Amino acid sequence: MHRPSKISASILSADFTRLGEQIQAAEKYGTDWIHIDVMDGHFVPNITMGPFIVEAARRATSLPLDLHLMIERPEKFLKEFAQAGAYNITIHTEASPNLYRSLESIHDLGCRASVAINPGTPVEAVLPVLPLVDMVLVMTVNPGYSGQKFIPAMLNKVRQIRTWVEINNLDVDIQVDGGIDAETLPLAQAAGANVYAIASAIYKHPEGIATGLRTLRKLLKN
Ligand code: ZN
């Protein structure tokens, strides 16, 4: 099944003194989604944004908001994030003891439901929920900070998930997140990814957001 390519601009590297403008710039120069990395200081060693920022982002753009919850017990906060304006909610296999139920709750709240795996988690962890999810997110760095180096071995996970998705004729996107730039995007694309969460290569591009996004979009095959 053909899945269109999408860029999800991660505001983790944006300038928060002017977040609205930074989101609107990514929209103007061609991002498909806005990726919001929610971290709680427990599941990952950093604290970032909560529903308040999601709600502010909602007011800044009409683009789909792609939430990546790197928090323990995400099931406690699903309703809040859905009400704040999420289009997609991604939760980690490692963070949710009742993964299947939590994913069903996300659908019940009217959002796309997706699952993520950390670099140290075997790819098989996503298998039981594959028929249920809209997207699998493969972490290509250890979650916590933007600007980290891409781990090439994670491409094997992308290939394996793409194979499972095709064999079973499932309607599932594969997102990569961490260290994605003009060099690594083509590798992830060749492995079978079709959604790219990108922070630094957009928001910290030396020639600005427009050039960063234009460079990345040129690499997309469809
Ligand atoms: Zn993310």
PDB file of N, CA and C and ligand atoms in Angstrom, residues 10 12 35-39 66-70 92 137 139 175-178 197, ligand 1:
ATOM      1  N   SER A  10       9.621  19.382  13.969  1.00  0.00           N
ATOM      2  CA  SER A  10       9.628  19.298  15.435  1.00  0.00           C
ATOM      3  C   SER A  10      10.033  20.619  16.051  1.00  0.00           C
ATOM      4  N   LEU A  12      10.931  21.186  18.895  1.00  0.00           N
ATOM      5  CA  LEU A  12      11.922  21.043  19.968  1.00  0.00           C
ATOM      6  C   LEU A  12      13.140  21.953  19.741  1.00  0.00           C
ATOM      7  N   HIS A  35       5.411  18.537  14.786  1.00  0.00           N
ATOM      8  CA  HIS A  35       5.742  17.475  15.752  1.00  0.00           C
ATOM      9  C   HIS A  35       6.039  18.115  17.115  1.00  0.00           C
ATOM     10  N   ILE A  36       5.347  17.634  18.133  1.00  0.00           N
ATOM     11  CA  ILE A  36       5.532  18.201  19.476  1.00  0.00           C
ATOM     12  C   ILE A  36       6.040  17.109  20.403  1.00  0.00           C
ATOM     13  N   ASP A  37       7.259  17.289  20.898  1.00  0.00           N
ATOM     14  CA  ASP A  37       7.914  16.305  21.755  1.00  0.00           C
ATOM     15  C   ASP A  37       7.640  16.625  23.219  1.00  0.00           C
ATOM     16  N   VAL A  38       6.812  15.793  23.820  1.00  0.00           N
ATOM     17  CA  VAL A  38       6.404  15.994  25.216  1.00  0.00           C
ATOM     18  C   VAL A  38       7.265  15.089  26.107  1.00  0.00           C
ATOM     19  N   MET A  39       8.030  15.707  27.027  1.00  0.00           N
ATOM     20  CA  MET A  39       8.937  14.937  27.893  1.00  0.00           C
ATOM     21  C   MET A  39       8.674  15.288  29.353  1.00  0.00           C
ATOM     22  N   ASP A  66       1.206  16.614  15.606  1.00  0.00           N
ATOM     23  CA  ASP A  66       1.712  15.249  15.734  1.00  0.00           C
ATOM     24  C   ASP A  66       2.421  15.142  17.097  1.00  0.00           C
ATOM     25  N   LEU A  67       1.708  14.609  18.095  1.00  0.00           N
ATOM     26  CA  LEU A  67       2.253  14.589  19.459  1.00  0.00           C
ATOM     27  C   LEU A  67       3.023  13.307  19.730  1.00  0.00           C
ATOM     28  N   HIS A  68       4.201  13.472  20.296  1.00  0.00           N
ATOM     29  CA  HIS A  68       5.047  12.331  20.650  1.00  0.00           C
ATOM     30  C   HIS A  68       5.242  12.380  22.162  1.00  0.00           C
ATOM     31  N   LEU A  69       4.507  11.521  22.866  1.00  0.00           N
ATOM     32  CA  LEU A  69       4.540  11.547  24.328  1.00  0.00           C
ATOM     33  C   LEU A  69       5.665  10.666  24.860  1.00  0.00           C
ATOM     34  N   MET A  70       6.727  11.303  25.348  1.00  0.00           N
ATOM     35  CA  MET A  70       7.820  10.584  26.002  1.00  0.00           C
ATOM     36  C   MET A  70       7.643  10.763  27.505  1.00  0.00           C
ATOM     37  N   HIS A  92       4.816   5.420  23.866  1.00  0.00           N
ATOM     38  CA  HIS A  92       5.914   4.447  23.812  1.00  0.00           C
ATOM     39  C   HIS A  92       5.510   3.090  24.378  1.00  0.00           C
ATOM     40  N   LEU A 137       6.504   4.754  15.274  1.00  0.00           N
ATOM     41  CA  LEU A 137       7.629   5.699  15.316  1.00  0.00           C
ATOM     42  C   LEU A 137       8.862   4.933  15.779  1.00  0.00           C
ATOM     43  N   MET A 139      12.511   5.332  17.026  1.00  0.00           N
ATOM     44  CA  MET A 139      13.486   6.319  17.521  1.00  0.00           C
ATOM     45  C   MET A 139      14.844   6.000  16.911  1.00  0.00           C
ATOM     46  N   GLN A 175       7.317   6.313  10.944  1.00  0.00           N
ATOM     47  CA  GLN A 175       7.991   7.591  11.206  1.00  0.00           C
ATOM     48  C   GLN A 175       9.363   7.327  11.806  1.00  0.00           C
ATOM     49  N   VAL A 176      10.339   8.117  11.400  1.00  0.00           N
ATOM     50  CA  VAL A 176      11.643   8.084  12.064  1.00  0.00           C
ATOM     51  C   VAL A 176      11.826   9.413  12.781  1.00  0.00           C
ATOM     52  N   ASP A 177      12.505   9.363  13.919  1.00  0.00           N
ATOM     53  CA  ASP A 177      12.621  10.549  14.771  1.00  0.00           C
ATOM     54  C   ASP A 177      13.983  10.537  15.454  1.00  0.00           C
ATOM     55  N   GLY A 178      14.798  11.554  15.150  1.00  0.00           N
ATOM     56  CA  GLY A 178      16.106  11.683  15.790  1.00  0.00           C
ATOM     57  C   GLY A 178      17.236  11.682  14.772  1.00  0.00           C
ATOM     58  N   ALA A 197      10.185  13.089  11.422  1.00  0.00           N
ATOM     59  CA  ALA A 197      10.186  14.119  12.467  1.00  0.00           C
ATOM     60  C   ALA A 197      11.561  14.781  12.433  1.00  0.00           C
TER      61      ALA A 197
HETATM   62 ZN    ZN B   1       9.600  13.095  18.606  1.00  0.00          ZN
END
